[in-house]
Every structure is written in structure tokens, then in C-alpha cells.
């Protein structure tokens, strides 16, 4: 393995179809022909690696996607459109609204609650969508501002009413627990928001004469490299279990609402792999030796997994992934978060700003730098701006 890992990317997606190669009922998406419609996301949610790693966001053209849908339709009547936010695809309305000579059921990986206009709803109706997915990601307005979601409670409730009124009977809503600065009140807000969604859902469904189901999906926040939250501490397994239980208990007696949650112990392993450096390879070898017994693996490992997963990364302690990803992390994210959550100091500049990046912190430094130098124009790097904005929300 080289000392530094260089990013490899496809320059042009317009002639690169990405779709299902093996169609089988023995998978999670049984008999569904999946098509990747885009890479990246323009919204910049601060927890999401896809919004930073795959910058700039790119969408496949209508001609290519139309051809892929026809290829999938020859094999099955289920077509799944996959992307960070499928509703951002400029041609999604034309793609779903075309006549193809047979009934095609479209499924979307996710929709932006603030992007549901009448043409898109009509495309969903023509595509015979039975379940729509929206992702508020957090229950409280404060928490959604912290993560830069850009979706309000009004958007979520309006989207619920619009989708059910359009004849889409089932709704999935995604939330996360364990986000940076999250409080018990923010967790309780998830329950309250779901109940308000249920109220709108029930009211609109009565007018349609049928009642569908709301599925609540809870995921544990895992700090990802290259994102503004990459240095945030992850909640412990015990804390995550407690928050998930709070939501489950709060919605247990709510009819037509089902709650699913991931396993915090696996989220802990994700955090270890996501922020760990090359020493994690030794842990993975131990896990193989102990046949996937992670508790036994952690006991035998000389590396402390807690430091990588659930501790705040501090500039004095180095940066997770520093040895293998430094050349990639700087232009992608700018290492915009300091170890102590203090804002990056900004000084007026006239031409070029030189920012020296040191093990997890961003600091102004004149002259030449022995480490990596990132030259920015008068505007700050998007990741730096994003984190500064999040700090302002955290203080509210």
C-alpha cells in the first residue's frame, strides 16, 4: 500500500451506466432493477460523506437513464432509482412519466421533503410508487440546523400530506440518534415529530378511504472522515441503546407506526473502521482469527478501539486516518473542525489565504508550511464555512 492514497474518480458519468447485474428474489431489494442516477449531493449535510467525497455532484443524463429503465423493464416491473437525493435529479419527472408499454413500479432511495412539487408528485403517481421515503434525520429544528439539513418541520408535514393525498399509502422516515450536541430533548423531539406526521397522515388517509403505514428507521450517528463532523465523538453503545429505547417506548402505542433501529454495537465497529488508521488492519485480522467475535477481538487488540470510535479527536493526539488519507482529506474537507469544537479563526485577506493543516485543526499560518498547504481564494473553503455555521447553531 502506498504511503498516501490518491483519489481515483471517473471524469464523465454520461457514458458509464451503473445498474443491477444479477436480478434475484434472494436479496433485500428482491426482483428490483437498481439504477444509480447520480453521485454526490449538493446539500452538504454535515454528517454525510457522499456530500463531500463525491464533490461536485453529478447527474446522469436522461438518455442514458431512459435506456437503462428500458433494459430493466425487460427483466422486471420494479425499477429502483438510487442516489443521495433522487428528487434532485433534473430529469426525474420526465424519466418516471414516460409511457413504456407496461406497468412499471418505481422506487426511490430518498426524496427531499422540500422538493415535492406537483410535476414530481405526478411522476410518482404515474410510476405507481407505493412507499415514499423522506429523511428529516433529526427531530428538532435546532438539531436540523446543526447538521445543515435545510428541511423544516413544515416541510416534513407538508410532504406527508402531499404524498398521501397523491395516493402513496406508505411512508418511511429516517432519523439519526447520537448526533453532535444532541440532548435528551432532541431525542424526545423525534417522537413528537413522528406523532405530528401520524396526525397529518391519518387526517389525509381518511379522505382517501384507506390507511397505510409509517415506518420509522433509526440509525446511529457514525463520524465519517472528510465531513465537518469527522472529529466529533461518537456516543457509546450504552448511550445509543438508551436513545433508541426512548424513541421505541415513545411510539410503542402509536398505531400504524413501526420502528426499526440498527444495532449500536455494529455502529461502534463502523466508527472504528471509518476513523481508524492502518492499525485497524491488525484489529480486522484479529476479528478474522476470532471468527467475528468482536468483544474477544477488542480484548486481545493492543490498539484501543474506544479512542478511535467514541473519543473526540484532538489535535494533540493526531488525526484518525492521517497516515493514509492526508492527501485526500485536505482538498475534500479542509479539516475544518478543531479538536475542542472552537471556531476557526478568520482574518481578512485580499488575495490568497494560506491555511496550514495540522492533525485535526485548521489554523492560519503565513509563509511556507512544511506540511500540506491549501490555497484558497477570498471565499473560505465550503467545509470551513459549513463548520463555522454549525458552531453558530450549536450555541443557540
PDB file of N, CA, C and O in Angstrom, residues 258-303:
ATOM      1  N   UNK A 258     -44.335   1.717  12.834  1.00  0.00           N
ATOM      2  CA  UNK A 258     -43.363   0.681  13.175  1.00  0.00           C
ATOM      3  C   UNK A 258     -41.985   1.308  13.259  1.00  0.00           C
ATOM      4  O   UNK A 258     -41.619   2.152  12.427  1.00  0.00           O
ATOM      5  N   UNK A 259     -41.229   0.906  14.272  1.00  0.00           N
ATOM      6  CA  UNK A 259     -39.901   1.475  14.498  1.00  0.00           C
ATOM      7  C   UNK A 259     -38.835   0.397  14.304  1.00  0.00           C
ATOM      8  O   UNK A 259     -38.915  -0.676  14.898  1.00  0.00           O
ATOM      9  N   UNK A 260     -37.878   0.706  13.446  1.00  0.00           N
ATOM     10  CA  UNK A 260     -36.736  -0.174  13.243  1.00  0.00           C
ATOM     11  C   UNK A 260     -35.472   0.600  13.593  1.00  0.00           C
ATOM     12  O   UNK A 260     -35.364   1.793  13.303  1.00  0.00           O
ATOM     13  N   UNK A 261     -34.521  -0.074  14.194  1.00  0.00           N
ATOM     14  CA  UNK A 261     -33.268   0.579  14.582  1.00  0.00           C
ATOM     15  C   UNK A 261     -32.089  -0.324  14.270  1.00  0.00           C
ATOM     16  O   UNK A 261     -32.209  -1.558  14.318  1.00  0.00           O
ATOM     17  N   UNK A 262     -30.963   0.293  13.944  1.00  0.00           N
ATOM     18  CA  UNK A 262     -29.767  -0.504  13.741  1.00  0.00           C
ATOM     19  C   UNK A 262     -29.200  -0.937  15.095  1.00  0.00           C
ATOM     20  O   UNK A 262     -29.673  -0.508  16.159  1.00  0.00           O
ATOM     21  N   UNK A 263     -28.217  -1.799  15.072  1.00  0.00           N
ATOM     22  CA  UNK A 263     -27.598  -2.281  16.307  1.00  0.00           C
ATOM     23  C   UNK A 263     -26.416  -1.394  16.668  1.00  0.00           C
ATOM     24  O   UNK A 263     -25.465  -1.290  15.886  1.00  0.00           O
ATOM     25  N   UNK A 264     -26.462  -0.720  17.824  1.00  0.00           N
ATOM     26  CA  UNK A 264     -25.359   0.175  18.205  1.00  0.00           C
ATOM     27  C   UNK A 264     -23.991  -0.502  18.225  1.00  0.00           C
ATOM     28  O   UNK A 264     -22.984   0.141  17.954  1.00  0.00           O
ATOM     29  N   UNK A 265     -23.943  -1.784  18.536  1.00  0.00           N
ATOM     30  CA  UNK A 265     -22.633  -2.438  18.591  1.00  0.00           C
ATOM     31  C   UNK A 265     -21.988  -2.512  17.204  1.00  0.00           C
ATOM     32  O   UNK A 265     -20.769  -2.460  17.072  1.00  0.00           O
ATOM     33  N   UNK A 266     -22.837  -2.616  16.161  1.00  0.00           N
ATOM     34  CA  UNK A 266     -22.284  -2.601  14.808  1.00  0.00           C
ATOM     35  C   UNK A 266     -21.928  -1.186  14.385  1.00  0.00           C
ATOM     36  O   UNK A 266     -20.979  -0.987  13.608  1.00  0.00           O
ATOM     37  N   UNK A 267     -22.676  -0.210  14.866  1.00  0.00           N
ATOM     38  CA  UNK A 267     -22.321   1.183  14.598  1.00  0.00           C
ATOM     39  C   UNK A 267     -20.962   1.503  15.211  1.00  0.00           C
ATOM     40  O   UNK A 267     -20.165   2.263  14.636  1.00  0.00           O
ATOM     41  N   UNK A 268     -20.694   0.934  16.387  1.00  0.00           N
ATOM     42  CA  UNK A 268     -19.400   1.125  17.050  1.00  0.00           C
ATOM     43  C   UNK A 268     -18.269   0.598  16.160  1.00  0.00           C
ATOM     44  O   UNK A 268     -17.222   1.241  16.010  1.00  0.00           O
ATOM     45  N   UNK A 269     -18.479  -0.563  15.551  1.00  0.00           N
ATOM     46  CA  UNK A 269     -17.475  -1.131  14.656  1.00  0.00           C
ATOM     47  C   UNK A 269     -17.317  -0.246  13.419  1.00  0.00           C
ATOM     48  O   UNK A 269     -16.201  -0.036  12.932  1.00  0.00           O
ATOM     49  N   UNK A 270     -18.424   0.293  12.921  1.00  0.00           N
ATOM     50  CA  UNK A 270     -18.346   1.216  11.788  1.00  0.00           C
ATOM     51  C   UNK A 270     -17.473   2.429  12.127  1.00  0.00           C
ATOM     52  O   UNK A 270     -16.661   2.873  11.318  1.00  0.00           O
ATOM     53  N   UNK A 271     -17.688   2.971  13.332  1.00  0.00           N
ATOM     54  CA  UNK A 271     -16.891   4.120  13.752  1.00  0.00           C
ATOM     55  C   UNK A 271     -15.416   3.793  13.823  1.00  0.00           C
ATOM     56  O   UNK A 271     -14.553   4.614  13.474  1.00  0.00           O
ATOM     57  N   UNK A 272     -15.106   2.598  14.276  1.00  0.00           N
ATOM     58  CA  UNK A 272     -13.715   2.154  14.356  1.00  0.00           C
ATOM     59  C   UNK A 272     -13.085   2.112  12.966  1.00  0.00           C
ATOM     60  O   UNK A 272     -11.974   2.617  12.756  1.00  0.00           O
ATOM     61  N   UNK A 273     -13.794   1.538  12.017  1.00  0.00           N
ATOM     62  CA  UNK A 273     -13.254   1.408  10.664  1.00  0.00           C
ATOM     63  C   UNK A 273     -13.227   2.759   9.952  1.00  0.00           C
ATOM     64  O   UNK A 273     -12.281   3.075   9.217  1.00  0.00           O
ATOM     65  N   UNK A 274     -14.256   3.593  10.181  1.00  0.00           N
ATOM     66  CA  UNK A 274     -14.363   4.865   9.475  1.00  0.00           C
ATOM     67  C   UNK A 274     -13.234   5.822   9.842  1.00  0.00           C
ATOM     68  O   UNK A 274     -12.675   6.501   8.970  1.00  0.00           O
ATOM     69  N   UNK A 275     -12.880   5.896  11.130  1.00  0.00           N
ATOM     70  CA  UNK A 275     -11.884   6.882  11.547  1.00  0.00           C
ATOM     71  C   UNK A 275     -10.529   6.277  11.905  1.00  0.00           C
ATOM     72  O   UNK A 275      -9.600   6.992  12.225  1.00  0.00           O
ATOM     73  N   UNK A 276     -10.428   4.954  11.831  1.00  0.00           N
ATOM     74  CA  UNK A 276      -9.177   4.330  12.214  1.00  0.00           C
ATOM     75  C   UNK A 276      -8.096   4.488  11.157  1.00  0.00           C
ATOM     76  O   UNK A 276      -8.385   4.701   9.982  1.00  0.00           O
ATOM     77  N   UNK A 277      -6.842   4.387  11.585  1.00  0.00           N
ATOM     78  CA  UNK A 277      -5.738   4.430  10.646  1.00  0.00           C
ATOM     79  C   UNK A 277      -5.343   3.000  10.282  1.00  0.00           C
ATOM     80  O   UNK A 277      -6.110   2.059  10.447  1.00  0.00           O
ATOM     81  N   UNK A 278      -4.128   2.814   9.809  1.00  0.00           N
ATOM     82  CA  UNK A 278      -3.727   1.491   9.318  1.00  0.00           C
ATOM     83  C   UNK A 278      -3.610   0.455  10.425  1.00  0.00           C
ATOM     84  O   UNK A 278      -3.564  -0.742  10.144  1.00  0.00           O
ATOM     85  N   UNK A 279      -3.586   0.908  11.654  1.00  0.00           N
ATOM     86  CA  UNK A 279      -3.542  -0.060  12.752  1.00  0.00           C
ATOM     87  C   UNK A 279      -4.838  -0.866  12.849  1.00  0.00           C
ATOM     88  O   UNK A 279      -4.852  -1.945  13.437  1.00  0.00           O
ATOM     89  N   UNK A 280      -5.915  -0.333  12.264  1.00  0.00           N
ATOM     90  CA  UNK A 280      -7.176  -1.064  12.272  1.00  0.00           C
ATOM     91  C   UNK A 280      -7.048  -2.373  11.502  1.00  0.00           C
ATOM     92  O   UNK A 280      -7.780  -3.333  11.755  1.00  0.00           O
ATOM     93  N   UNK A 281      -6.118  -2.423  10.554  1.00  0.00           N
ATOM     94  CA  UNK A 281      -5.905  -3.670   9.811  1.00  0.00           C
ATOM     95  C   UNK A 281      -5.559  -4.813  10.758  1.00  0.00           C
ATOM     96  O   UNK A 281      -6.013  -5.954  10.563  1.00  0.00           O
ATOM     97  N   UNK A 282      -4.778  -4.513  11.798  1.00  0.00           N
ATOM     98  CA  UNK A 282      -4.437  -5.555  12.775  1.00  0.00           C
ATOM     99  C   UNK A 282      -5.676  -6.024  13.535  1.00  0.00           C
ATOM    100  O   UNK A 282      -5.808  -7.201  13.868  1.00  0.00           O
ATOM    101  N   UNK A 283      -6.582  -5.075  13.827  1.00  0.00           N
ATOM    102  CA  UNK A 283      -7.815  -5.437  14.518  1.00  0.00           C
ATOM    103  C   UNK A 283      -8.679  -6.331  13.622  1.00  0.00           C
ATOM    104  O   UNK A 283      -9.281  -7.306  14.084  1.00  0.00           O
ATOM    105  N   UNK A 284      -8.739  -6.013  12.339  1.00  0.00           N
ATOM    106  CA  UNK A 284      -9.530  -6.828  11.416  1.00  0.00           C
ATOM    107  C   UNK A 284      -8.960  -8.237  11.298  1.00  0.00           C
ATOM    108  O   UNK A 284      -9.714  -9.212  11.205  1.00  0.00           O
ATOM    109  N   UNK A 285      -7.638  -8.349  11.314  1.00  0.00           N
ATOM    110  CA  UNK A 285      -7.020  -9.679  11.281  1.00  0.00           C
ATOM    111  C   UNK A 285      -7.359 -10.460  12.547  1.00  0.00           C
ATOM    112  O   UNK A 285      -7.616 -11.668  12.491  1.00  0.00           O
ATOM    113  N   UNK A 286      -7.373  -9.759  13.686  1.00  0.00           N
ATOM    114  CA  UNK A 286      -7.763 -10.419  14.926  1.00  0.00           C
ATOM    115  C   UNK A 286      -9.226 -10.860  14.882  1.00  0.00           C
ATOM    116  O   UNK A 286      -9.577 -11.945  15.357  1.00  0.00           O
ATOM    117  N   UNK A 287     -10.090 -10.022  14.324  1.00  0.00           N
ATOM    118  CA  UNK A 287     -11.506 -10.380  14.206  1.00  0.00           C
ATOM    119  C   UNK A 287     -11.676 -11.632  13.355  1.00  0.00           C
ATOM    120  O   UNK A 287     -12.508 -12.497  13.650  1.00  0.00           O
ATOM    121  N   UNK A 288     -10.867 -11.733  12.306  1.00  0.00           N
ATOM    122  CA  UNK A 288     -10.914 -12.950  11.482  1.00  0.00           C
ATOM    123  C   UNK A 288     -10.422 -14.157  12.280  1.00  0.00           C
ATOM    124  O   UNK A 288     -11.007 -15.245  12.197  1.00  0.00           O
ATOM    125  N   UNK A 289      -9.370 -13.936  13.073  1.00  0.00           N
ATOM    126  CA  UNK A 289      -8.816 -15.028  13.885  1.00  0.00           C
ATOM    127  C   UNK A 289      -9.841 -15.542  14.898  1.00  0.00           C
ATOM    128  O   UNK A 289      -9.952 -16.749  15.131  1.00  0.00           O
ATOM    129  N   UNK A 290     -10.602 -14.594  15.488  1.00  0.00           N
ATOM    130  CA  UNK A 290     -11.604 -14.969  16.492  1.00  0.00           C
ATOM    131  C   UNK A 290     -12.984 -15.191  15.872  1.00  0.00           C
ATOM    132  O   UNK A 290     -13.989 -15.175  16.581  1.00  0.00           O
ATOM    133  N   UNK A 291     -13.023 -15.370  14.554  1.00  0.00           N
ATOM    134  CA  UNK A 291     -14.238 -15.725  13.829  1.00  0.00           C
ATOM    135  C   UNK A 291     -15.385 -14.739  14.070  1.00  0.00           C
ATOM    136  O   UNK A 291     -16.532 -15.119  14.302  1.00  0.00           O
ATOM    137  N   UNK A 292     -15.043 -13.471  14.029  1.00  0.00           N
ATOM    138  CA  UNK A 292     -16.052 -12.436  14.148  1.00  0.00           C
ATOM    139  C   UNK A 292     -16.513 -12.130  15.553  1.00  0.00           C
ATOM    140  O   UNK A 292     -17.494 -11.408  15.736  1.00  0.00           O
ATOM    141  N   UNK A 293     -15.825 -12.649  16.546  1.00  0.00           N
ATOM    142  CA  UNK A 293     -16.165 -12.355  17.945  1.00  0.00           C
ATOM    143  C   UNK A 293     -15.502 -11.021  18.325  1.00  0.00           C
ATOM    144  O   UNK A 293     -14.338 -10.978  18.719  1.00  0.00           O
ATOM    145  N   UNK A 294     -16.274  -9.939  18.200  1.00  0.00           N
ATOM    146  CA  UNK A 294     -15.693  -8.617  18.408  1.00  0.00           C
ATOM    147  C   UNK A 294     -15.308  -8.332  19.856  1.00  0.00           C
ATOM    148  O   UNK A 294     -14.255  -7.733  20.104  1.00  0.00           O
ATOM    149  N   UNK A 295     -16.103  -8.709  20.862  1.00  0.00           N
ATOM    150  CA  UNK A 295     -15.650  -8.484  22.243  1.00  0.00           C
ATOM    151  C   UNK A 295     -14.298  -9.139  22.526  1.00  0.00           C
ATOM    152  O   UNK A 295     -13.425  -8.537  23.168  1.00  0.00           O
ATOM    153  N   UNK A 296     -14.135 -10.360  22.050  1.00  0.00           N
ATOM    154  CA  UNK A 296     -12.862 -11.044  22.249  1.00  0.00           C
ATOM    155  C   UNK A 296     -11.747 -10.373  21.451  1.00  0.00           C
ATOM    156  O   UNK A 296     -10.608 -10.268  21.910  1.00  0.00           O
ATOM    157  N   UNK A 297     -12.103  -9.886  20.275  1.00  0.00           N
ATOM    158  CA  UNK A 297     -11.123  -9.182  19.439  1.00  0.00           C
ATOM    159  C   UNK A 297     -10.621  -7.930  20.130  1.00  0.00           C
ATOM    160  O   UNK A 297      -9.415  -7.654  20.166  1.00  0.00           O
ATOM    161  N   UNK A 298     -11.537  -7.139  20.691  1.00  0.00           N
ATOM    162  CA  UNK A 298     -11.142  -5.896  21.342  1.00  0.00           C
ATOM    163  C   UNK A 298     -10.278  -6.155  22.580  1.00  0.00           C
ATOM    164  O   UNK A 298      -9.366  -5.394  22.884  1.00  0.00           O
ATOM    165  N   UNK A 299     -10.575  -7.232  23.293  1.00  0.00           N
ATOM    166  CA  UNK A 299      -9.767  -7.564  24.469  1.00  0.00           C
ATOM    167  C   UNK A 299      -8.332  -7.935  24.079  1.00  0.00           C
ATOM    168  O   UNK A 299      -7.389  -7.614  24.789  1.00  0.00           O
ATOM    169  N   UNK A 300      -8.200  -8.608  22.941  1.00  0.00           N
ATOM    170  CA  UNK A 300      -6.880  -9.065  22.520  1.00  0.00           C
ATOM    171  C   UNK A 300      -6.092  -8.001  21.761  1.00  0.00           C
ATOM    172  O   UNK A 300      -4.884  -8.144  21.566  1.00  0.00           O
ATOM    173  N   UNK A 301      -6.765  -6.937  21.338  1.00  0.00           N
ATOM    174  CA  UNK A 301      -6.110  -5.942  20.499  1.00  0.00           C
ATOM    175  C   UNK A 301      -5.234  -4.999  21.320  1.00  0.00           C
ATOM    176  O   UNK A 301      -5.657  -4.497  22.365  1.00  0.00           O
ATOM    177  N   UNK A 302      -4.010  -4.716  20.857  1.00  0.00           N
ATOM    178  CA  UNK A 302      -3.163  -3.730  21.542  1.00  0.00           C
ATOM    179  C   UNK A 302      -3.608  -2.299  21.261  1.00  0.00           C
ATOM    180  O   UNK A 302      -3.186  -1.365  21.946  1.00  0.00           O
ATOM    181  N   UNK A 303      -4.448  -2.122  20.248  1.00  0.00           N
ATOM    182  CA  UNK A 303      -4.950  -0.793  19.901  1.00  0.00           C
ATOM    183  C   UNK A 303      -6.254  -0.551  20.643  1.00  0.00           C
ATOM    184  O   UNK A 303      -7.124  -1.428  20.685  1.00  0.00           O
TER     185      UNK A 303
END
